[in-house]
Amino acid sequence: MPPPLLVGGLVLAAWGLRRLLPLPVAEPLPALGLAVILVALGLILWALAVMLRAGTDPRPDRPDAALVEEGPFRFSRNPIYLGFLLAAAGFALRWGDLWGWVAVFASLLLLDRLVIAREEAYLAARFGPAYEAYRRRVRRWM
């Protein structure tokens, strides 16, 4: 399943579950949640622009033309996925409900174990020592 659909599906499921069985855990913070979502979108768009400028297709099922280490990739090996998690956290903040945070945690777990682990193995095989050096310099998330 494509990562945006994975995270989006979990957030949508959380939205539905909070409508059926609300589990409030905090006061909803709609303004802060919106700000976090906007920061997330900015990070995602920045990372996509840097990838496209480097000639690399951002879709994870396409071969990478270059090892991208510029822009947001200087501080995170996965800034797009980080943006997805921030967006999910923004919704959780807006709702103030446990289901939103369950979606954030499930997204983190699934992205980390199912998507990123596979991508890192591919990048190590594709770019060899250059990727290993990058991996030692830059953290997976931040």
Short mmCIF file of N, CA and C in Angstrom, two decimals:
data_model
loop_
_atom_site.label_atom_id
_atom_site.label_comp_id
_atom_site.label_asym_id
_atom_site.label_seq_id
_atom_site.Cartn_x
_atom_site.Cartn_y
_atom_site.Cartn_z
N MET A 1 0.84 -1.17 0.00
CA MET A 1 0.00 0.00 0.00
C MET A 1 0.89 1.24 0.00
N PRO A 2 0.61 2.20 -0.86
CA PRO A 2 1.41 3.43 -0.88
C PRO A 2 1.36 4.14 0.47
N PRO A 3 2.50 4.66 0.92
CA PRO A 3 2.55 5.30 2.25
C PRO A 3 1.51 6.41 2.48
N PRO A 4 1.20 7.28 1.50
CA PRO A 4 0.19 8.30 1.79
C PRO A 4 -1.19 7.67 2.06
N LEU A 5 -1.49 6.59 1.35
CA LEU A 5 -2.77 5.92 1.57
C LEU A 5 -2.78 5.19 2.91
N LEU A 6 -1.64 4.64 3.28
CA LEU A 6 -1.52 3.95 4.57
C LEU A 6 -1.82 4.92 5.71
N VAL A 7 -1.11 6.04 5.74
CA VAL A 7 -1.29 7.02 6.81
C VAL A 7 -2.68 7.67 6.70
N GLY A 8 -3.06 8.03 5.49
CA GLY A 8 -4.38 8.64 5.29
C GLY A 8 -5.50 7.71 5.72
N GLY A 9 -5.36 6.42 5.41
CA GLY A 9 -6.37 5.44 5.82
C GLY A 9 -6.46 5.31 7.32
N LEU A 10 -5.31 5.34 7.99
CA LEU A 10 -5.32 5.25 9.46
C LEU A 10 -5.94 6.50 10.08
N VAL A 11 -5.64 7.67 9.53
CA VAL A 11 -6.24 8.91 10.04
C VAL A 11 -7.74 8.90 9.78
N LEU A 12 -8.15 8.44 8.62
CA LEU A 12 -9.58 8.36 8.31
C LEU A 12 -10.28 7.37 9.24
N ALA A 13 -9.64 6.23 9.51
CA ALA A 13 -10.21 5.26 10.45
C ALA A 13 -10.33 5.88 11.85
N ALA A 14 -9.32 6.63 12.27
CA ALA A 14 -9.37 7.30 13.57
C ALA A 14 -10.52 8.30 13.62
N TRP A 15 -10.70 9.03 12.54
CA TRP A 15 -11.80 9.99 12.46
C TRP A 15 -13.14 9.27 12.64
N GLY A 16 -13.30 8.16 11.94
CA GLY A 16 -14.55 7.40 12.05
C GLY A 16 -14.74 6.81 13.44
N LEU A 17 -13.68 6.27 14.01
CA LEU A 17 -13.78 5.69 15.35
C LEU A 17 -14.10 6.75 16.41
N ARG A 18 -13.54 7.93 16.25
CA ARG A 18 -13.83 8.98 17.23
C ARG A 18 -15.27 9.47 17.11
N ARG A 19 -15.86 9.32 15.93
CA ARG A 19 -17.27 9.68 15.76
C ARG A 19 -18.17 8.62 16.39
N LEU A 20 -17.75 7.33 16.28
CA LEU A 20 -18.56 6.23 16.82
C LEU A 20 -18.35 6.04 18.33
N LEU A 21 -17.10 6.13 18.75
CA LEU A 21 -16.75 5.87 20.15
C LEU A 21 -15.69 6.86 20.59
N PRO A 22 -16.10 8.09 20.90
CA PRO A 22 -15.11 9.11 21.28
C PRO A 22 -14.35 8.72 22.54
N LEU A 23 -13.05 8.97 22.51
CA LEU A 23 -12.18 8.74 23.66
C LEU A 23 -11.35 10.00 23.90
N PRO A 24 -11.98 11.06 24.40
CA PRO A 24 -11.23 12.31 24.60
C PRO A 24 -10.11 12.13 25.62
N VAL A 25 -8.95 12.67 25.28
CA VAL A 25 -7.80 12.60 26.19
C VAL A 25 -7.24 13.99 26.49
N ALA A 26 -7.65 14.97 25.74
CA ALA A 26 -7.17 16.33 25.95
C ALA A 26 -8.16 17.30 25.31
N GLU A 27 -8.01 18.54 25.66
CA GLU A 27 -8.81 19.58 25.03
C GLU A 27 -8.42 19.67 23.55
N PRO A 28 -9.39 19.68 22.64
CA PRO A 28 -9.02 19.84 21.23
C PRO A 28 -8.28 21.17 21.02
N LEU A 29 -7.26 21.13 20.20
CA LEU A 29 -6.46 22.32 19.89
C LEU A 29 -6.48 22.55 18.37
N PRO A 30 -7.61 23.03 17.86
CA PRO A 30 -7.75 23.15 16.41
C PRO A 30 -6.73 24.08 15.75
N ALA A 31 -6.41 25.21 16.38
CA ALA A 31 -5.46 26.14 15.76
C ALA A 31 -4.05 25.53 15.74
N LEU A 32 -3.63 24.95 16.84
CA LEU A 32 -2.31 24.31 16.87
C LEU A 32 -2.26 23.13 15.91
N GLY A 33 -3.33 22.34 15.89
CA GLY A 33 -3.38 21.21 14.96
C GLY A 33 -3.25 21.66 13.51
N LEU A 34 -3.95 22.73 13.16
CA LEU A 34 -3.86 23.26 11.79
C LEU A 34 -2.45 23.74 11.49
N ALA A 35 -1.82 24.40 12.45
CA ALA A 35 -0.45 24.88 12.25
C ALA A 35 0.49 23.70 12.02
N VAL A 36 0.33 22.63 12.77
CA VAL A 36 1.18 21.44 12.59
C VAL A 36 0.93 20.82 11.22
N ILE A 37 -0.32 20.75 10.80
CA ILE A 37 -0.65 20.20 9.48
C ILE A 37 0.00 21.05 8.38
N LEU A 38 -0.04 22.37 8.53
CA LEU A 38 0.56 23.25 7.51
C LEU A 38 2.08 23.09 7.47
N VAL A 39 2.71 22.95 8.63
CA VAL A 39 4.16 22.70 8.68
C VAL A 39 4.45 21.36 7.99
N ALA A 40 3.62 20.36 8.25
CA ALA A 40 3.80 19.04 7.64
C ALA A 40 3.71 19.14 6.11
N LEU A 41 2.72 19.84 5.63
CA LEU A 41 2.57 20.00 4.17
C LEU A 41 3.76 20.74 3.57
N GLY A 42 4.25 21.75 4.27
CA GLY A 42 5.43 22.48 3.81
C GLY A 42 6.64 21.57 3.73
N LEU A 43 6.85 20.74 4.74
CA LEU A 43 7.97 19.81 4.74
C LEU A 43 7.85 18.81 3.60
N ILE A 44 6.66 18.27 3.40
CA ILE A 44 6.43 17.30 2.31
C ILE A 44 6.71 17.95 0.96
N LEU A 45 6.17 19.14 0.74
CA LEU A 45 6.37 19.82 -0.55
C LEU A 45 7.83 20.17 -0.77
N TRP A 46 8.52 20.60 0.26
CA TRP A 46 9.96 20.92 0.16
C TRP A 46 10.73 19.67 -0.24
N ALA A 47 10.47 18.56 0.44
CA ALA A 47 11.18 17.31 0.13
C ALA A 47 10.87 16.85 -1.30
N LEU A 48 9.62 16.95 -1.72
CA LEU A 48 9.26 16.55 -3.08
C LEU A 48 9.98 17.42 -4.11
N ALA A 49 10.03 18.73 -3.86
CA ALA A 49 10.70 19.64 -4.80
C ALA A 49 12.19 19.30 -4.90
N VAL A 50 12.83 19.01 -3.78
CA VAL A 50 14.25 18.67 -3.79
C VAL A 50 14.48 17.37 -4.55
N MET A 51 13.61 16.39 -4.34
CA MET A 51 13.75 15.12 -5.06
C MET A 51 13.58 15.31 -6.57
N LEU A 52 12.56 16.06 -6.95
CA LEU A 52 12.31 16.28 -8.38
C LEU A 52 13.46 17.05 -9.02
N ARG A 53 14.00 18.04 -8.29
CA ARG A 53 15.13 18.80 -8.80
C ARG A 53 16.35 17.91 -9.01
N ALA A 54 16.48 16.87 -8.17
CA ALA A 54 17.61 15.93 -8.29
C ALA A 54 17.35 14.87 -9.35
N GLY A 55 16.17 14.90 -9.97
CA GLY A 55 15.85 13.93 -11.01
C GLY A 55 15.38 12.58 -10.48
N THR A 56 14.95 12.56 -9.24
CA THR A 56 14.49 11.32 -8.61
C THR A 56 12.98 11.34 -8.47
N ASP A 57 12.34 10.26 -8.88
CA ASP A 57 10.90 10.12 -8.75
C ASP A 57 10.57 9.86 -7.28
N PRO A 58 9.69 10.65 -6.68
CA PRO A 58 9.41 10.49 -5.26
C PRO A 58 8.61 9.23 -4.90
N ARG A 59 8.03 8.58 -5.90
CA ARG A 59 7.25 7.37 -5.59
C ARG A 59 8.19 6.25 -5.16
N PRO A 60 7.89 5.61 -4.03
CA PRO A 60 8.80 4.59 -3.50
C PRO A 60 8.90 3.34 -4.37
N ASP A 61 8.00 3.15 -5.32
CA ASP A 61 8.06 1.97 -6.18
C ASP A 61 8.84 2.23 -7.47
N ARG A 62 9.44 3.41 -7.58
CA ARG A 62 10.24 3.77 -8.76
C ARG A 62 11.71 3.79 -8.39
N PRO A 63 12.59 3.43 -9.32
CA PRO A 63 14.03 3.46 -9.01
C PRO A 63 14.54 4.88 -8.78
N ASP A 64 15.47 5.01 -7.86
CA ASP A 64 16.05 6.31 -7.56
C ASP A 64 17.20 6.60 -8.52
N ALA A 65 17.19 7.81 -9.08
CA ALA A 65 18.25 8.21 -10.00
C ALA A 65 19.44 8.79 -9.25
N ALA A 66 19.21 9.29 -8.05
CA ALA A 66 20.28 9.94 -7.28
C ALA A 66 20.01 9.77 -5.80
N LEU A 67 21.07 9.78 -5.03
CA LEU A 67 20.97 9.79 -3.58
C LEU A 67 20.81 11.26 -3.17
N VAL A 68 19.64 11.61 -2.65
CA VAL A 68 19.33 12.99 -2.32
C VAL A 68 19.74 13.26 -0.87
N GLU A 69 20.63 14.26 -0.70
CA GLU A 69 21.13 14.62 0.63
C GLU A 69 20.95 16.10 0.93
N GLU A 70 20.25 16.80 0.07
CA GLU A 70 20.07 18.25 0.22
C GLU A 70 18.72 18.56 0.86
N GLY A 71 18.50 19.83 1.12
CA GLY A 71 17.22 20.29 1.66
C GLY A 71 16.89 19.58 2.96
N PRO A 72 15.64 19.13 3.11
CA PRO A 72 15.25 18.49 4.36
C PRO A 72 15.93 17.14 4.58
N PHE A 73 16.53 16.59 3.52
CA PHE A 73 17.24 15.31 3.65
C PHE A 73 18.56 15.48 4.40
N ARG A 74 18.93 16.72 4.72
CA ARG A 74 20.12 16.96 5.54
C ARG A 74 19.89 16.58 7.00
N PHE A 75 18.63 16.67 7.46
CA PHE A 75 18.35 16.38 8.87
C PHE A 75 17.45 15.17 9.09
N SER A 76 16.88 14.62 8.03
CA SER A 76 16.04 13.43 8.13
C SER A 76 16.18 12.61 6.85
N ARG A 77 16.38 11.30 7.01
CA ARG A 77 16.45 10.46 5.82
C ARG A 77 15.06 10.25 5.23
N ASN A 78 14.02 10.60 5.97
CA ASN A 78 12.64 10.36 5.54
C ASN A 78 11.75 11.58 5.81
N PRO A 79 12.08 12.73 5.23
CA PRO A 79 11.28 13.91 5.56
C PRO A 79 9.84 13.84 5.07
N ILE A 80 9.57 13.10 4.01
CA ILE A 80 8.18 12.98 3.54
C ILE A 80 7.38 12.17 4.54
N TYR A 81 7.93 11.06 4.99
CA TYR A 81 7.22 10.25 5.98
C TYR A 81 7.09 11.00 7.30
N LEU A 82 8.10 11.77 7.65
CA LEU A 82 8.03 12.61 8.84
C LEU A 82 6.87 13.62 8.68
N GLY A 83 6.74 14.17 7.49
CA GLY A 83 5.62 15.07 7.21
C GLY A 83 4.28 14.38 7.36
N PHE A 84 4.18 13.13 6.89
CA PHE A 84 2.93 12.38 7.05
C PHE A 84 2.59 12.22 8.53
N LEU A 85 3.60 11.89 9.34
CA LEU A 85 3.37 11.71 10.78
C LEU A 85 2.98 13.03 11.44
N LEU A 86 3.64 14.11 11.05
CA LEU A 86 3.27 15.42 11.59
C LEU A 86 1.83 15.79 11.23
N ALA A 87 1.43 15.50 10.01
CA ALA A 87 0.05 15.78 9.60
C ALA A 87 -0.93 14.97 10.45
N ALA A 88 -0.62 13.69 10.65
CA ALA A 88 -1.48 12.85 11.49
C ALA A 88 -1.54 13.41 12.91
N ALA A 89 -0.40 13.87 13.44
CA ALA A 89 -0.37 14.46 14.77
C ALA A 89 -1.19 15.76 14.81
N GLY A 90 -1.17 16.50 13.72
CA GLY A 90 -1.99 17.71 13.65
C GLY A 90 -3.47 17.40 13.78
N PHE A 91 -3.91 16.32 13.13
CA PHE A 91 -5.31 15.92 13.27
C PHE A 91 -5.60 15.47 14.70
N ALA A 92 -4.67 14.72 15.29
CA ALA A 92 -4.85 14.27 16.68
C ALA A 92 -4.97 15.47 17.62
N LEU A 93 -4.17 16.50 17.40
CA LEU A 93 -4.26 17.71 18.21
C LEU A 93 -5.60 18.42 18.00
N ARG A 94 -6.03 18.50 16.77
CA ARG A 94 -7.31 19.15 16.47
C ARG A 94 -8.47 18.45 17.16
N TRP A 95 -8.41 17.10 17.24
CA TRP A 95 -9.51 16.33 17.79
C TRP A 95 -9.45 16.19 19.31
N GLY A 96 -8.24 16.11 19.87
CA GLY A 96 -8.11 15.87 21.31
C GLY A 96 -8.58 14.48 21.71
N ASP A 97 -8.54 13.54 20.79
CA ASP A 97 -9.08 12.20 21.01
C ASP A 97 -7.99 11.14 20.91
N LEU A 98 -8.11 10.08 21.69
CA LEU A 98 -7.12 9.01 21.69
C LEU A 98 -6.97 8.35 20.32
N TRP A 99 -8.07 8.24 19.57
CA TRP A 99 -8.00 7.56 18.27
C TRP A 99 -7.01 8.25 17.34
N GLY A 100 -6.92 9.56 17.40
CA GLY A 100 -5.94 10.26 16.57
C GLY A 100 -4.52 9.86 16.91
N TRP A 101 -4.23 9.73 18.21
CA TRP A 101 -2.88 9.35 18.63
C TRP A 101 -2.59 7.88 18.32
N VAL A 102 -3.63 7.05 18.34
CA VAL A 102 -3.46 5.65 17.93
C VAL A 102 -3.07 5.61 16.45
N ALA A 103 -3.70 6.47 15.65
CA ALA A 103 -3.36 6.53 14.22
C ALA A 103 -1.92 6.99 14.02
N VAL A 104 -1.46 7.96 14.81
CA VAL A 104 -0.07 8.43 14.71
C VAL A 104 0.88 7.29 15.05
N PHE A 105 0.64 6.62 16.16
CA PHE A 105 1.52 5.53 16.59
C PHE A 105 1.51 4.38 15.57
N ALA A 106 0.33 3.99 15.09
CA ALA A 106 0.23 2.91 14.10
C ALA A 106 0.95 3.31 12.80
N SER A 107 0.81 4.57 12.40
CA SER A 107 1.49 5.05 11.19
C SER A 107 3.00 4.97 11.36
N LEU A 108 3.50 5.44 12.51
CA LEU A 108 4.93 5.38 12.79
C LEU A 108 5.43 3.94 12.72
N LEU A 109 4.73 3.05 13.38
CA LEU A 109 5.14 1.65 13.43
C LEU A 109 5.14 1.02 12.03
N LEU A 110 4.07 1.22 11.29
CA LEU A 110 3.97 0.60 9.95
C LEU A 110 4.96 1.21 8.96
N LEU A 111 5.11 2.53 8.99
CA LEU A 111 6.09 3.16 8.10
C LEU A 111 7.50 2.70 8.43
N ASP A 112 7.83 2.69 9.71
CA ASP A 112 9.19 2.33 10.14
C ASP A 112 9.52 0.88 9.80
N ARG A 113 8.60 -0.03 10.09
CA ARG A 113 8.90 -1.46 9.94
C ARG A 113 8.64 -2.01 8.54
N LEU A 114 7.59 -1.52 7.87
CA LEU A 114 7.22 -2.11 6.58
C LEU A 114 7.75 -1.33 5.38
N VAL A 115 7.76 -0.02 5.48
CA VAL A 115 8.13 0.80 4.32
C VAL A 115 9.61 1.19 4.36
N ILE A 116 10.02 1.83 5.44
CA ILE A 116 11.37 2.38 5.51
C ILE A 116 12.43 1.28 5.53
N ALA A 117 12.17 0.22 6.26
CA ALA A 117 13.16 -0.88 6.32
C ALA A 117 13.43 -1.43 4.92
N ARG A 118 12.39 -1.59 4.13
CA ARG A 118 12.55 -2.09 2.75
C ARG A 118 13.28 -1.05 1.88
N GLU A 119 12.91 0.22 2.03
CA GLU A 119 13.56 1.27 1.25
C GLU A 119 15.04 1.39 1.59
N GLU A 120 15.37 1.27 2.87
CA GLU A 120 16.77 1.37 3.27
C GLU A 120 17.60 0.23 2.70
N ALA A 121 17.05 -0.97 2.67
CA ALA A 121 17.76 -2.10 2.07
C ALA A 121 17.99 -1.84 0.58
N TYR A 122 16.98 -1.30 -0.09
CA TYR A 122 17.12 -0.97 -1.52
C TYR A 122 18.20 0.09 -1.72
N LEU A 123 18.15 1.17 -0.93
CA LEU A 123 19.12 2.25 -1.09
C LEU A 123 20.55 1.79 -0.80
N ALA A 124 20.70 0.91 0.19
CA ALA A 124 22.03 0.38 0.50
C ALA A 124 22.56 -0.43 -0.68
N ALA A 125 21.71 -1.21 -1.31
CA ALA A 125 22.14 -2.00 -2.48
C ALA A 125 22.40 -1.09 -3.68
N ARG A 126 21.57 -0.06 -3.85
CA ARG A 126 21.67 0.82 -5.03
C ARG A 126 22.86 1.77 -4.95
N PHE A 127 23.12 2.35 -3.77
CA PHE A 127 24.14 3.39 -3.65
C PHE A 127 25.34 2.99 -2.81
N GLY A 128 25.31 1.80 -2.22
CA GLY A 128 26.46 1.24 -1.52
C GLY A 128 27.06 2.14 -0.45
N PRO A 129 28.39 2.34 -0.51
CA PRO A 129 29.09 3.13 0.53
C PRO A 129 28.57 4.56 0.68
N ALA A 130 28.12 5.16 -0.40
CA ALA A 130 27.60 6.54 -0.31
C ALA A 130 26.37 6.58 0.58
N TYR A 131 25.49 5.59 0.43
CA TYR A 131 24.30 5.54 1.28
C TYR A 131 24.67 5.22 2.72
N GLU A 132 25.62 4.32 2.92
CA GLU A 132 26.03 3.97 4.29
C GLU A 132 26.62 5.18 5.00
N ALA A 133 27.39 5.99 4.29
CA ALA A 133 27.94 7.21 4.89
C ALA A 133 26.81 8.19 5.23
N TYR A 134 25.87 8.34 4.33
CA TYR A 134 24.71 9.21 4.57
C TYR A 134 23.92 8.69 5.77
N ARG A 135 23.72 7.41 5.83
CA ARG A 135 22.97 6.78 6.91
C ARG A 135 23.64 7.02 8.28
N ARG A 136 24.96 7.01 8.30
CA ARG A 136 25.68 7.28 9.55
C ARG A 136 25.57 8.75 9.96
N ARG A 137 25.47 9.64 8.98
CA ARG A 137 25.43 11.08 9.24
C ARG A 137 24.03 11.60 9.63
N VAL A 138 23.00 11.01 9.02
CA VAL A 138 21.64 11.57 9.15
C VAL A 138 20.73 10.53 9.78
N ARG A 139 19.97 10.96 10.77
CA ARG A 139 19.06 10.06 11.47
C ARG A 139 17.86 9.68 10.59
N ARG A 140 17.26 8.55 10.93
CA ARG A 140 16.11 8.05 10.16
C ARG A 140 14.96 9.05 10.19
N TRP A 141 14.63 9.56 11.36
CA TRP A 141 13.49 10.48 11.48
C TRP A 141 13.94 11.92 11.65
N MET A 142 14.73 12.21 12.68
CA MET A 142 15.24 13.58 12.88
C MET A 142 16.48 13.54 13.73
#
